[in-house]
Every structure is written in structure tokens, then in C-alpha cells.
Amino acid sequence: MLKKLRITNNRTEYVLFIIAIIVSLLYIFTIAQSDMRTIANWGYDLLESIKLGALSEFPAYTNDLRQMPSNYTMLANMTTAAWLSPLYIIQNIIGNTFPIEIYWLWYKCLIGIIHFVNVYLIGKVLSKLNVATRNINIIRILYMLSTIVLVTVIGQGQIDMICLLFVLLGYHYLIDGKYMLMALMFGISLIFKPFALLMVVPILILLSAKLKGRTLLSALITALPYGINVLATKLIMPEYDRYVNLVNEQSKEIMGSNRIEEIFALRINSILVFFAAMLILCFICYYRSWHNGIKITDYIILPTLGFMMYALFVSPAAYWFIIIIPSLYLMGQFFEKRYEFYLLNLGINIGCMINVYFSEKQYSPSPELSVFGYITGHEQSQFLYRVFDSDIITYIQFISCTLFVVCALIIIGMFIYKIHKDKSDMRDIQCIQKGVNTNTYTRTDNAWLIIQAAPALVYLGFSYIQYFM
């Protein structure tokens, strides 16, 4: 009976893995959003600036042309430009300008390729932690079916996908004990999204007792890539920061505050809540490092909590969560009743899906802005959110955001409870193998695993229906 159940479960996981790959490809090639176009356009404009011999004028050039200044780092835009360059070179050789949609499609290919590389790296990192093969496969499936990954990152074409790539490489070298390479990978991740610092700082503090005199060196190596970017930007594009500030001003006009002001917005009397929470977390990391001895679970829990502090007290943009998705799914493998984790993950996926649709409104990821929309030539005019009045939409946004943030917090809380409950089993890396193997699989768990595909499929189908209405 157990043998038969094991075979049935494996077959289900195999089918879900195939479905996850197909759904990923559909999001890559048939779902897109205006951010994807903007990011690809910045890369193209950078190539044009180089061709015109006016690289230093790129910030003004792209702003005048697109009415949207770039707020990404110069090296991030150069990465996009480097990926687009083969098409651009061919275009100039043959003397025939390609439609910009070809560049958008090629950019989405970059996001898609890195997506599948990340799936591979997640497996490599988890195997180094001796996580059971079956659990690795489940984590990969859940990652590929995550609406945070599919809708907000792949759908929107966000470079957070590249940031996750270097975070995973950082963890890869962390496990191997190659701390300077780890620091370099984490440093490169900051070029693409500085929010990764919320995970990187706790890790560096956790390593301080082990590295001792090399702690400062690791911090300097972490800061080096971003420092090089800042210095190179000042030398090559002196006006870059001024145009980045224009984005902050535009954001303030639309949202009422910019990203910097959001960090200082929440306070109790004169105490800044976010900074207070991060200081407490950093002290916990220091204390764990120098007094109690570090456990592998500390490198999972505390960096993830660092990111959650920002989500709780500043601004939880859904696509930023991709950085902690692998950690959350690893934590979920420790649940004694697996369906409880699946229920929480379903809350994350549903909350994220609803939040994106109602917050982005007509700019939510859809077929219209993808190459699929370009091929069909159909313009979307129907948006079902319009049946709700503005107040209800605001409430839906808050409720859905609360749902996926709180579900993530419960997963972290349950993981902390589990490792403290089984303290004797959590002494080293081998604990993860032991921990996940104590979980049994039932037909109910199997059914809940299948249901995890529903939110991504529902959003995909809904976006097609809305597009062709």
C-alpha cells in the first residue's frame, strides 16, 4: 500500500512539474506588463546612446524619448543592453530596424532563461543542505507555480529574477564556506535590487564570529559591486542621479510619498518602527553569532525576517517577495501536517494574484502587452475591476496584501516553533534531511499539492478571457 501510494504521489509530482514548466512558458510568452516594455526600452536606448557616441547623455535621451527616466542602476541597464545587443548588432549590419516588439520578446526570453536557471539553482542549494530529493522537487514545483514568480516577476518582466539568481549563488557559496565569493554574489544582487540588503546584512552579522577580522573584508566585498556602479555612473553619466530623483518625484505625485519617505513614514512618537525592528533583528544576529553558536536554520529564518520587516512596516511590493520564496517553501517542508502549509501557500498565491490585479488595474499583466498581443493585434478594452467602486477596490487591495503577508509570516512562525520543539534535531545541516523525512504524505496532502496550481492557472485563464472580451 505504501509502495503504491509513493508511486502515485511521484506520478502526480511529475505531472505537476510538466504543468509548471508549461505554465511558466505561457507566462513568459503570452503575459506581459508595461514595466517589461519600459525596462527593455531602457536597454535599447542605452545601445542607441552608445551608437550615437553620447553614452553620457543616456539619462536625458531615454527620458525625452519615453517620458520616463530610468531609476535602475546603470549596470542593471547595461545588463539589459548587453542581452539586447546581438539583435541590435544584426539590425545595424543589415540596415533594417527591427520592430521594438522583437526586443521585448528577446528581453522576456532573458527573464525566462534565468527563471529556469533559478529552478536549477534552488535544487543545487537544497541538495547541498541534504534536503530529500522529493522535497526538492516539491519546492521547485511550488516555486514555478507561485503567482509571485509568475504574475509579478515573469508577467511584469521584473529584474528581481536576476537579483534572486545572485542571492541563490550567494547561498551556494555560503554553504560551501567560500565567504568572499558569497559576499561578491550578494553584492552583485544589490545592483539589481538594493532590497536584497535586508537579507544580506543579517547573514554577514551571523558570520561575524566565524569570520572575525575578515568580517569587514566581506562587508567591503559586498559593497564593492554597488560602489563600482556608483563611481562608474558618476564618471560616465554625471546627470544620472538627477533623473533618478525625477522618478521619486513622480512616485510622490502619484502615491503621496516616494520610496525613501516610506521608510521614515511609520513611527511611534519619535521611534522609527522599521529601523527599530531592523536594529533588534541585527542584535539577535550578533548575539546568535557570538554567544549561542550558529545553526543552519539561522541563515534561513533571520534573513527572511529581515525582508519581512520591510514588508510589514514599509511597503510590500509583491514582486520583491521572490527573493524569499525559496526560503518560505523550505520552511513549509517542516510542517507536520503538510496540507496546512499548502493552505498557507494558497493564501499567499491568491492574495498576491488579487492584489496585483486590483492595484495595477489596467496595467495588470495581460496578453495585450506581450508578443502574443502584438501577433493577434487585439486591443484590450474590458477590465472587470471596473464593476467595483474605488473604495471597494482600495479595501480589496488592503485585504489581499494582508492575506499574503500574514500567510508568509505564519509559515515563518510555524518553522521557528518546529525547530524549537525539536531542538535536539536541529544541530547541523543534517537536521534538514531528518526534519523533512519525518513528514508523511497522505492522499489529502497530494490533493492539496495539486490545488497549488489553481491560482496561476486561474489568473492565466482570466487574463485571456478579459483580453478577448
GROMACS .gro file of C-alpha atoms in nm:
model
  469
    1MET     CA    1   0.000   0.000   0.000
    2LEU     CA    2   0.278   0.243   0.093
    3LYS     CA    3   0.467   0.149  -0.221
    4LYS     CA    4   0.160   0.211  -0.435
    5LEU     CA    5   0.093   0.546  -0.266
    6ARG     CA    6   0.453   0.651  -0.316
    7ILE     CA    7   0.433   0.574  -0.689
    8THR     CA    8   0.103   0.762  -0.719
    9ASN     CA    9   0.248   1.067  -0.548
   10ASN     CA   10   0.559   1.063  -0.765
   11ARG     CA   11   0.345   1.044  -1.077
   12THR     CA   12   0.145   1.342  -0.954
   13GLU     CA   13   0.461   1.540  -0.890
   14TYR     CA   14   0.594   1.450  -1.234
   15VAL     CA   15   0.273   1.571  -1.400
   16LEU     CA   16   0.273   1.890  -1.190
   17PHE     CA   17   0.636   1.954  -1.286
   18ILE     CA   18   0.540   1.936  -1.655
   19ILE     CA   19   0.239   2.161  -1.594
   20ALA     CA   20   0.461   2.409  -1.406
   21ILE     CA   21   0.704   2.426  -1.699
   22ILE     CA   22   0.420   2.478  -1.950
   23VAL     CA   23   0.257   2.746  -1.733
   24SER     CA   24   0.595   2.919  -1.694
   25LEU     CA   25   0.636   2.927  -2.072
   26LEU     CA   26   0.285   3.066  -2.118
   27TYR     CA   27   0.359   3.348  -1.874
   28ILE     CA   28   0.692   3.417  -2.044
   29PHE     CA   29   0.549   3.446  -2.395
   30THR     CA   30   0.183   3.543  -2.357
   31ILE     CA   31   0.167   3.762  -2.045
   32ALA     CA   32   0.341   4.098  -2.006
   33GLN     CA   33   0.306   4.440  -1.850
   34SER     CA   34   0.423   4.795  -1.918
   35ASP     CA   35   0.722   4.759  -1.682
   36MET     CA   36   0.863   4.494  -1.916
   37ARG     CA   37   0.845   4.735  -2.208
   38THR     CA   38   1.000   5.016  -2.005
   39ILE     CA   39   1.295   4.805  -1.887
   40ALA     CA   40   1.362   4.671  -2.237
   41ASN     CA   41   1.331   5.023  -2.382
   42TRP     CA   42   1.594   5.150  -2.137
   43GLY     CA   43   1.832   4.880  -2.260
   44TYR     CA   44   1.761   4.968  -2.622
   45ASP     CA   45   1.805   5.341  -2.557
   46LEU     CA   46   2.139   5.270  -2.391
   47LEU     CA   47   2.255   5.093  -2.708
   48GLU     CA   48   2.134   5.387  -2.915
   49SER     CA   49   2.326   5.627  -2.691
   50ILE     CA   50   2.643   5.423  -2.743
   51LYS     CA   51   2.587   5.422  -3.119
   52LEU     CA   52   2.538   5.799  -3.123
   53GLY     CA   53   2.858   5.847  -2.922
   54ALA     CA   54   2.657   6.006  -2.643
   55LEU     CA   55   2.666   5.747  -2.366
   56SER     CA   56   2.679   6.018  -2.102
   57GLU     CA   57   2.351   6.157  -2.236
   58PHE     CA   58   2.158   5.831  -2.189
   59PRO     CA   59   1.952   5.953  -1.888
   60ALA     CA   60   1.828   6.260  -2.076
   61TYR     CA   61   1.790   6.068  -2.403
   62THR     CA   62   1.564   5.795  -2.264
   63ASN     CA   63   1.366   6.045  -2.056
   64ASP     CA   64   1.297   6.270  -2.355
   65LEU     CA   65   1.210   5.975  -2.576
   66ARG     CA   66   0.996   5.774  -2.332
   67GLN     CA   67   0.880   6.043  -2.089
   68MET     CA   68   1.004   5.802  -1.824
   69PRO     CA   69   1.352   5.840  -1.669
   70SER     CA   70   1.534   5.527  -1.562
   71ASN     CA   71   1.555   5.460  -1.189
   72TYR     CA   72   1.751   5.135  -1.226
   73THR     CA   73   2.123   5.134  -1.166
   74MET     CA   74   2.345   5.198  -1.465
   75LEU     CA   75   2.491   4.845  -1.450
   76ALA     CA   76   2.141   4.694  -1.439
   77ASN     CA   77   2.050   4.882  -1.756
   78MET     CA   78   2.380   4.775  -1.909
   79THR     CA   79   2.290   4.412  -1.836
   80THR     CA   80   1.966   4.455  -2.031
   81ALA     CA   81   2.154   4.634  -2.308
   82ALA     CA   82   2.413   4.355  -2.327
   83TRP     CA   83   2.137   4.096  -2.368
   84LEU     CA   84   1.968   4.303  -2.642
   85SER     CA   85   2.296   4.379  -2.819
   86PRO     CA   86   2.302   4.074  -3.054
   87LEU     CA   87   1.970   4.185  -3.206
   88TYR     CA   88   2.089   4.543  -3.218
   89ILE     CA   89   2.413   4.446  -3.393
   90ILE     CA   90   2.228   4.236  -3.652
   91GLN     CA   91   1.984   4.523  -3.703
   92ASN     CA   92   2.267   4.762  -3.781
   93ILE     CA   93   2.450   4.514  -4.004
   94ILE     CA   94   2.150   4.454  -4.228
   95GLY     CA   95   2.042   4.817  -4.209
   96ASN     CA   96   1.683   4.731  -4.125
   97THR     CA   97   1.529   4.841  -3.795
   98PHE     CA   98   1.351   4.562  -3.610
   99PRO     CA   99   1.011   4.631  -3.452
  100ILE     CA  100   1.058   4.714  -3.085
  101GLU     CA  101   0.831   4.420  -3.006
  102ILE     CA  102   1.114   4.187  -3.113
  103TYR     CA  103   1.333   4.340  -2.844
  104TRP     CA  104   1.055   4.299  -2.587
  105LEU     CA  105   1.024   3.932  -2.677
  106TRP     CA  106   1.402   3.884  -2.655
  107TYR     CA  107   1.408   4.053  -2.315
  108LYS     CA  108   1.132   3.821  -2.189
  109CYS     CA  109   1.349   3.531  -2.310
  110LEU     CA  110   1.620   3.654  -2.072
  111ILE     CA  111   1.374   3.655  -1.781
  112GLY     CA  112   1.254   3.308  -1.883
  113ILE     CA  113   1.603   3.162  -1.908
  114ILE     CA  114   1.702   3.298  -1.567
  115HIS     CA  115   1.375   3.165  -1.426
  116PHE     CA  116   1.469   2.810  -1.522
  117VAL     CA  117   1.830   2.863  -1.411
  118ASN     CA  118   1.690   2.965  -1.072
  119VAL     CA  119   1.484   2.646  -1.061
  120TYR     CA  120   1.807   2.454  -1.118
  121LEU     CA  121   1.998   2.655  -0.855
  122ILE     CA  122   1.725   2.606  -0.597
  123GLY     CA  123   1.774   2.234  -0.639
  124LYS     CA  124   2.153   2.264  -0.615
  125VAL     CA  125   2.141   2.473  -0.298
  126LEU     CA  126   1.887   2.244  -0.131
  127SER     CA  127   2.081   1.932  -0.224
  128LYS     CA  128   2.387   2.087  -0.051
  129LEU     CA  129   2.167   2.109   0.259
  130ASN     CA  130   2.090   1.738   0.222
  131VAL     CA  131   1.721   1.805   0.167
  132ALA     CA  132   1.543   1.492   0.043
  133THR     CA  133   1.507   1.473  -0.335
  134ARG     CA  134   1.131   1.452  -0.313
  135ASN     CA  135   1.111   1.770  -0.107
  136ILE     CA  136   1.341   1.947  -0.353
  137ASN     CA  137   1.106   1.852  -0.637
  138ILE     CA  138   0.804   1.981  -0.444
  139ILE     CA  139   0.980   2.310  -0.367
  140ARG     CA  140   1.070   2.352  -0.735
  141ILE     CA  141   0.710   2.283  -0.839
  142LEU     CA  142   0.572   2.530  -0.587
  143TYR     CA  143   0.825   2.792  -0.697
  144MET     CA  144   0.730   2.755  -1.065
  145LEU     CA  145   0.359   2.775  -0.979
  146SER     CA  146   0.394   3.075  -0.746
  147THR     CA  147   0.188   3.375  -0.854
  148ILE     CA  148   0.460   3.597  -0.707
  149VAL     CA  149   0.705   3.443  -0.952
  150LEU     CA  150   0.469   3.406  -1.250
  151VAL     CA  151   0.240   3.709  -1.231
  152THR     CA  152   0.450   3.976  -1.065
  153VAL     CA  153   0.802   3.890  -1.184
  154ILE     CA  154   0.775   3.699  -1.512
  155GLY     CA  155   0.448   3.867  -1.608
  156GLN     CA  156   0.581   4.213  -1.532
  157GLY     CA  157   0.930   4.134  -1.662
  158GLN     CA  158   1.095   4.247  -1.338
  159ILE     CA  159   1.472   4.217  -1.293
  160ASP     CA  160   1.412   4.081  -0.944
  161MET     CA  161   1.454   3.748  -1.124
  162ILE     CA  162   1.822   3.836  -1.179
  163CYS     CA  163   1.853   3.954  -0.819
  164LEU     CA  164   1.731   3.613  -0.700
  165LEU     CA  165   1.988   3.443  -0.923
  166PHE     CA  166   2.275   3.609  -0.736
  167VAL     CA  167   2.109   3.559  -0.395
  168LEU     CA  168   2.093   3.185  -0.470
  169LEU     CA  169   2.458   3.188  -0.580
  170GLY     CA  170   2.541   3.366  -0.255
  171TYR     CA  171   2.373   3.090  -0.056
  172HIS     CA  172   2.555   2.833  -0.270
  173TYR     CA  173   2.893   2.974  -0.165
  174LEU     CA  174   2.775   3.030   0.194
  175ILE     CA  175   2.708   2.657   0.233
  176ASP     CA  176   3.047   2.577   0.077
  177GLY     CA  177   3.218   2.812   0.324
  178LYS     CA  178   3.352   3.033   0.042
  179TYR     CA  179   3.256   3.353   0.218
  180MET     CA  180   3.431   3.605  -0.005
  181LEU     CA  181   3.264   3.462  -0.316
  182MET     CA  182   2.939   3.465  -0.120
  183ALA     CA  183   2.990   3.833  -0.041
  184LEU     CA  184   3.060   3.909  -0.407
  185MET     CA  185   2.742   3.733  -0.524
  186PHE     CA  186   2.532   3.913  -0.266
  187GLY     CA  187   2.698   4.239  -0.367
  188ILE     CA  188   2.608   4.186  -0.732
  189SER     CA  189   2.246   4.116  -0.632
  190LEU     CA  190   2.231   4.467  -0.482
  191ILE     CA  191   2.299   4.617  -0.826
  192PHE     CA  192   1.969   4.477  -0.948
  193LYS     CA  193   1.760   4.535  -0.637
  194PRO     CA  194   1.908   4.707  -0.327
  195PHE     CA  195   1.628   4.550  -0.117
  196ALA     CA  196   1.836   4.231  -0.110
  197LEU     CA  197   2.038   4.415   0.157
  198LEU     CA  198   1.760   4.324   0.400
  199MET     CA  199   1.871   3.961   0.372
  200VAL     CA  200   2.243   4.020   0.319
  201VAL     CA  201   2.308   4.226   0.634
  202PRO     CA  202   2.171   3.961   0.876
  203ILE     CA  203   2.383   3.695   0.702
  204LEU     CA  204   2.702   3.900   0.733
  205ILE     CA  205   2.633   3.964   1.102
  206LEU     CA  206   2.562   3.595   1.160
  207LEU     CA  207   2.903   3.519   1.010
  208SER     CA  208   3.087   3.780   1.218
  209ALA     CA  209   3.206   3.541   1.493
  210LYS     CA  210   3.332   3.292   1.238
  211LEU     CA  211   3.497   3.549   1.012
  212LYS     CA  212   3.624   3.775   1.293
  213GLY     CA  213   3.882   4.001   1.129
  214ARG     CA  214   3.755   3.912   0.784
  215THR     CA  215   3.406   4.042   0.862
  216LEU     CA  216   3.498   4.392   0.747
  217LEU     CA  217   3.658   4.250   0.433
  218SER     CA  218   3.340   4.054   0.349
  219ALA     CA  219   3.132   4.368   0.404
  220LEU     CA  220   3.362   4.565   0.174
  221ILE     CA  221   3.341   4.297  -0.095
  222THR     CA  222   2.962   4.303  -0.063
  223ALA     CA  223   2.960   4.681  -0.109
  224LEU     CA  224   3.218   4.672  -0.391
  225PRO     CA  225   2.987   4.598  -0.690
  226TYR     CA  226   2.742   4.867  -0.588
  227GLY     CA  227   3.028   5.106  -0.516
  228ILE     CA  228   3.173   5.041  -0.861
  229ASN     CA  229   2.831   5.112  -1.008
  230VAL     CA  230   2.803   5.443  -0.821
  231LEU     CA  231   3.155   5.551  -0.917
  232ALA     CA  232   3.118   5.447  -1.281
  233THR     CA  233   2.782   5.624  -1.302
  234LYS     CA  234   2.930   5.947  -1.164
  235LEU     CA  235   3.213   5.931  -1.418
  236ILE     CA  236   3.019   5.816  -1.724
  237MET     CA  237   2.673   5.968  -1.664
  238PRO     CA  238   2.704   6.263  -1.423
  239GLU     CA  239   2.335   6.355  -1.462
  240TYR     CA  240   2.206   6.005  -1.380
  241ASP     CA  241   2.108   6.076  -1.019
  242ARG     CA  242   1.911   6.383  -1.117
  243TYR     CA  243   1.690   6.176  -1.344
  244VAL     CA  244   1.652   5.904  -1.081
  245ASN     CA  245   1.522   6.175  -0.848
  246LEU     CA  246   1.263   6.263  -1.112
  247VAL     CA  247   1.120   5.913  -1.069
  248ASN     CA  248   1.099   5.970  -0.694
  249GLU     CA  249   0.916   6.296  -0.757
  250GLN     CA  250   0.673   6.128  -0.998
  251SER     CA  251   0.615   5.849  -0.747
  252LYS     CA  252   0.539   6.104  -0.477
  253GLU     CA  253   0.287   6.280  -0.701
  254ILE     CA  254   0.105   5.953  -0.771
  255MET     CA  255   0.140   5.769  -0.439
  256GLY     CA  256   0.181   6.059  -0.197
  257SER     CA  257   0.533   5.953  -0.098
  258ASN     CA  258   0.847   5.810  -0.257
  259ARG     CA  259   1.044   5.502  -0.154
  260ILE     CA  260   1.278   5.692   0.077
  261GLU     CA  261   0.996   5.872   0.254
  262GLU     CA  262   0.810   5.543   0.303
  263ILE     CA  263   1.099   5.410   0.513
  264PHE     CA  264   1.061   5.700   0.758
  265ALA     CA  265   0.679   5.719   0.744
  266LEU     CA  266   0.581   5.476   1.022
  267ARG     CA  267   0.682   5.585   1.370
  268ILE     CA  268   0.560   5.568   1.728
  269ASN     CA  269   0.628   5.907   1.883
  270SER     CA  270   0.988   5.966   1.770
  271ILE     CA  271   1.075   5.599   1.720
  272LEU     CA  272   1.103   5.481   1.358
  273VAL     CA  273   0.938   5.140   1.364
  274PHE     CA  274   1.117   4.987   1.066
  275PHE     CA  275   1.462   5.093   1.183
  276ALA     CA  276   1.386   4.979   1.537
  277ALA     CA  277   1.279   4.636   1.411
  278MET     CA  278   1.591   4.601   1.196
  279LEU     CA  279   1.819   4.704   1.484
  280ILE     CA  280   1.660   4.442   1.708
  281LEU     CA  281   1.699   4.179   1.434
  282CYS     CA  282   2.064   4.272   1.378
  283PHE     CA  283   2.132   4.243   1.752
  284ILE     CA  284   1.971   3.899   1.755
  285CYS     CA  285   2.201   3.800   1.467
  286TYR     CA  286   2.502   3.932   1.658
  287TYR     CA  287   2.402   3.754   1.978
  288ARG     CA  288   2.341   3.426   1.798
  289SER     CA  289   2.678   3.456   1.628
  290TRP     CA  290   2.888   3.532   1.936
  291HIS     CA  291   2.703   3.353   2.217
  292ASN     CA  292   2.483   3.062   2.116
  293GLY     CA  293   2.659   2.926   1.814
  294ILE     CA  294   2.506   2.949   1.469
  295LYS     CA  295   2.274   2.683   1.329
  296ILE     CA  296   2.198   2.644   0.960
  297THR     CA  297   1.837   2.741   1.032
  298ASP     CA  298   1.953   3.087   1.144
  299TYR     CA  299   2.062   3.159   0.788
  300ILE     CA  300   1.711   3.072   0.674
  301ILE     CA  301   1.500   3.242   0.941
  302LEU     CA  302   1.673   3.570   1.022
  303PRO     CA  303   1.742   3.698   0.666
  304THR     CA  304   1.382   3.613   0.574
  305LEU     CA  305   1.259   3.805   0.878
  306GLY     CA  306   1.477   4.098   0.770
  307PHE     CA  307   1.289   4.112   0.444
  308MET     CA  308   0.954   4.073   0.620
  309MET     CA  309   1.033   4.377   0.838
  310TYR     CA  310   1.027   4.588   0.524
  311ALA     CA  311   0.707   4.422   0.403
  312LEU     CA  312   0.536   4.486   0.738
  313PHE     CA  313   0.649   4.838   0.816
  314VAL     CA  314   0.727   5.000   0.480
  315SER     CA  315   0.587   4.871   0.152
  316PRO     CA  316   0.529   4.510   0.048
  317ALA     CA  317   0.551   4.525  -0.333
  318ALA     CA  318   0.457   4.171  -0.436
  319TYR     CA  319   0.743   4.107  -0.681
  320TRP     CA  320   1.009   4.176  -0.415
  321PHE     CA  321   0.893   3.861  -0.234
  322ILE     CA  322   1.055   3.638  -0.496
  323ILE     CA  323   1.380   3.669  -0.300
  324ILE     CA  324   1.235   3.485   0.000
  325ILE     CA  325   1.006   3.239  -0.183
  326PRO     CA  326   1.265   2.954  -0.178
  327SER     CA  327   1.317   3.004   0.197
  328LEU     CA  328   0.943   3.002   0.268
  329TYR     CA  329   0.897   2.682   0.070
  330LEU     CA  330   1.184   2.515   0.250
  331MET     CA  331   1.026   2.612   0.582
  332GLY     CA  332   0.700   2.461   0.464
  333GLN     CA  333   0.860   2.118   0.438
  334PHE     CA  334   0.882   2.106   0.819
  335PHE     CA  335   0.507   2.123   0.875
  336GLU     CA  336   0.384   1.808   1.047
  337LYS     CA  337   0.055   1.838   0.859
  338ARG     CA  338   0.158   1.922   0.506
  339TYR     CA  339  -0.186   2.043   0.395
  340GLU     CA  340  -0.160   2.328   0.648
  341PHE     CA  341   0.144   2.463   0.464
  342TYR     CA  342  -0.032   2.419   0.131
  343LEU     CA  343  -0.330   2.615   0.264
  344LEU     CA  344  -0.100   2.900   0.370
  345ASN     CA  345   0.078   2.894   0.035
  346LEU     CA  346  -0.259   2.909  -0.135
  347GLY     CA  347  -0.330   3.221   0.071
  348ILE     CA  348  -0.004   3.376  -0.049
  349ASN     CA  349  -0.081   3.297  -0.413
  350ILE     CA  350  -0.444   3.409  -0.403
  351GLY     CA  351  -0.362   3.725  -0.207
  352CYS     CA  352  -0.082   3.815  -0.447
  353MET     CA  353  -0.296   3.746  -0.755
  354ILE     CA  354  -0.585   3.963  -0.634
  355ASN     CA  355  -0.355   4.240  -0.509
  356VAL     CA  356  -0.174   4.269  -0.842
  357TYR     CA  357  -0.494   4.282  -1.044
  358PHE     CA  358  -0.662   4.548  -0.832
  359SER     CA  359  -0.353   4.758  -0.764
  360GLU     CA  360  -0.225   4.760  -1.122
  361LYS     CA  361  -0.579   4.789  -1.270
  362GLN     CA  362  -0.549   4.838  -1.648
  363TYR     CA  363  -0.173   4.788  -1.619
  364SER     CA  364  -0.203   4.442  -1.463
  365PRO     CA  365  -0.006   4.173  -1.652
  366SER     CA  366  -0.209   4.062  -1.953
  367PRO     CA  367  -0.175   3.921  -2.308
  368GLU     CA  368  -0.220   4.266  -2.463
  369LEU     CA  369   0.128   4.387  -2.370
  370SER     CA  370   0.303   4.063  -2.469
  371VAL     CA  371   0.428   3.950  -2.808
  372PHE     CA  372   0.110   3.739  -2.817
  373GLY     CA  373  -0.089   4.062  -2.811
  374TYR     CA  374   0.134   4.204  -3.085
  375ILE     CA  375   0.070   3.899  -3.305
  376THR     CA  376  -0.308   3.895  -3.251
  377GLY     CA  377  -0.330   4.271  -3.290
  378HIS     CA  378  -0.617   4.283  -3.041
  379GLU     CA  379  -0.656   4.580  -2.805
  380GLN     CA  380  -0.798   4.511  -2.462
  381SER     CA  381  -1.082   4.740  -2.366
  382GLN     CA  382  -1.263   4.544  -2.094
  383PHE     CA  383  -1.137   4.542  -1.736
  384LEU     CA  384  -1.358   4.362  -1.488
  385TYR     CA  385  -1.227   4.559  -1.188
  386ARG     CA  386  -1.439   4.850  -1.315
  387VAL     CA  387  -1.753   4.688  -1.173
  388PHE     CA  388  -1.619   4.784  -0.827
  389ASP     CA  389  -1.614   5.140  -0.699
  390SER     CA  390  -1.282   5.295  -0.593
  391ASP     CA  391  -1.338   5.249  -0.218
  392ILE     CA  392  -1.409   4.877  -0.255
  393ILE     CA  393  -1.100   4.839  -0.475
  394THR     CA  394  -0.891   5.002  -0.203
  395TYR     CA  395  -1.032   4.762   0.059
  396ILE     CA  396  -0.966   4.464  -0.169
  397GLN     CA  397  -0.605   4.578  -0.211
  398PHE     CA  398  -0.552   4.601   0.165
  399ILE     CA  399  -0.722   4.269   0.239
  400SER     CA  400  -0.533   4.081  -0.033
  401CYS     CA  401  -0.199   4.232   0.071
  402THR     CA  402  -0.269   4.142   0.433
  403LEU     CA  403  -0.356   3.787   0.328
  404PHE     CA  404  -0.031   3.706   0.150
  405VAL     CA  405   0.195   3.887   0.401
  406VAL     CA  406   0.032   3.725   0.705
  407CYS     CA  407   0.037   3.379   0.545
  408ALA     CA  408   0.412   3.422   0.486
  409LEU     CA  409   0.459   3.527   0.849
  410ILE     CA  410   0.266   3.224   0.975
  411ILE     CA  411   0.492   2.993   0.771
  412ILE     CA  412   0.797   3.154   0.934
  413GLY     CA  413   0.638   3.134   1.278
  414MET     CA  414   0.548   2.767   1.238
  415PHE     CA  415   0.902   2.690   1.122
  416ILE     CA  416   1.050   2.862   1.428
  417TYR     CA  417   0.809   2.671   1.652
  418LYS     CA  418   0.902   2.341   1.486
  419ILE     CA  419   1.279   2.378   1.521
  420HIS     CA  420   1.249   2.483   1.884
  421LYS     CA  421   1.012   2.198   1.957
  422ASP     CA  422   1.260   1.950   1.805
  423LYS     CA  423   1.569   2.134   1.929
  424SER     CA  424   1.780   1.820   1.956
  425ASP     CA  425   1.726   1.752   1.585
  426MET     CA  426   1.843   2.094   1.470
  427ARG     CA  427   2.214   2.092   1.546
  428ASP     CA  428   2.360   2.094   1.197
  429ILE     CA  429   2.286   2.077   0.826
  430GLN     CA  430   2.180   1.714   0.852
  431CYS     CA  431   1.878   1.825   1.053
  432ILE     CA  432   1.703   1.939   0.740
  433GLN     CA  433   1.723   1.590   0.591
  434LYS     CA  434   1.598   1.444   0.918
  435GLY     CA  435   1.330   1.709   0.960
  436VAL     CA  436   1.171   1.675   0.620
  437ASN     CA  437   1.174   1.297   0.630
  438THR     CA  438   0.962   1.290   0.945
  439ASN     CA  439   0.671   1.424   0.738
  440THR     CA  440   0.436   1.164   0.594
  441TYR     CA  441   0.246   1.206   0.269
  442THR     CA  442  -0.125   1.131   0.253
  443ARG     CA  443  -0.378   1.144  -0.027
  444THR     CA  444  -0.509   1.466   0.125
  445ASP     CA  445  -0.161   1.622   0.101
  446ASN     CA  446  -0.141   1.506  -0.259
  447ALA     CA  447  -0.474   1.670  -0.340
  448TRP     CA  448  -0.362   1.995  -0.176
  449LEU     CA  449  -0.041   1.987  -0.381
  450ILE     CA  450  -0.246   1.965  -0.700
  451ILE     CA  451  -0.459   2.261  -0.590
  452GLN     CA  452  -0.144   2.477  -0.570
  453ALA     CA  453  -0.155   2.511  -0.948
  454ALA     CA  454  -0.502   2.671  -0.937
  455PRO     CA  455  -0.421   3.043  -0.873
  456ALA     CA  456  -0.164   3.066  -1.154
  457LEU     CA  457  -0.398   2.886  -1.394
  458VAL     CA  458  -0.696   3.097  -1.287
  459TYR     CA  459  -0.507   3.422  -1.346
  460LEU     CA  460  -0.386   3.295  -1.683
  461GLY     CA  461  -0.735   3.195  -1.795
  462PHE     CA  462  -0.893   3.509  -1.652
  463SER     CA  463  -0.641   3.731  -1.833
  464TYR     CA  464  -0.719   3.559  -2.166
  465ILE     CA  465  -1.096   3.592  -2.112
  466GLN     CA  466  -1.065   3.958  -2.020
  467TYR     CA  467  -0.835   4.019  -2.318
  468PHE     CA  468  -1.073   3.871  -2.577
  469MET     CA  469  -1.396   4.012  -2.431
   0.00000   0.00000   0.00000
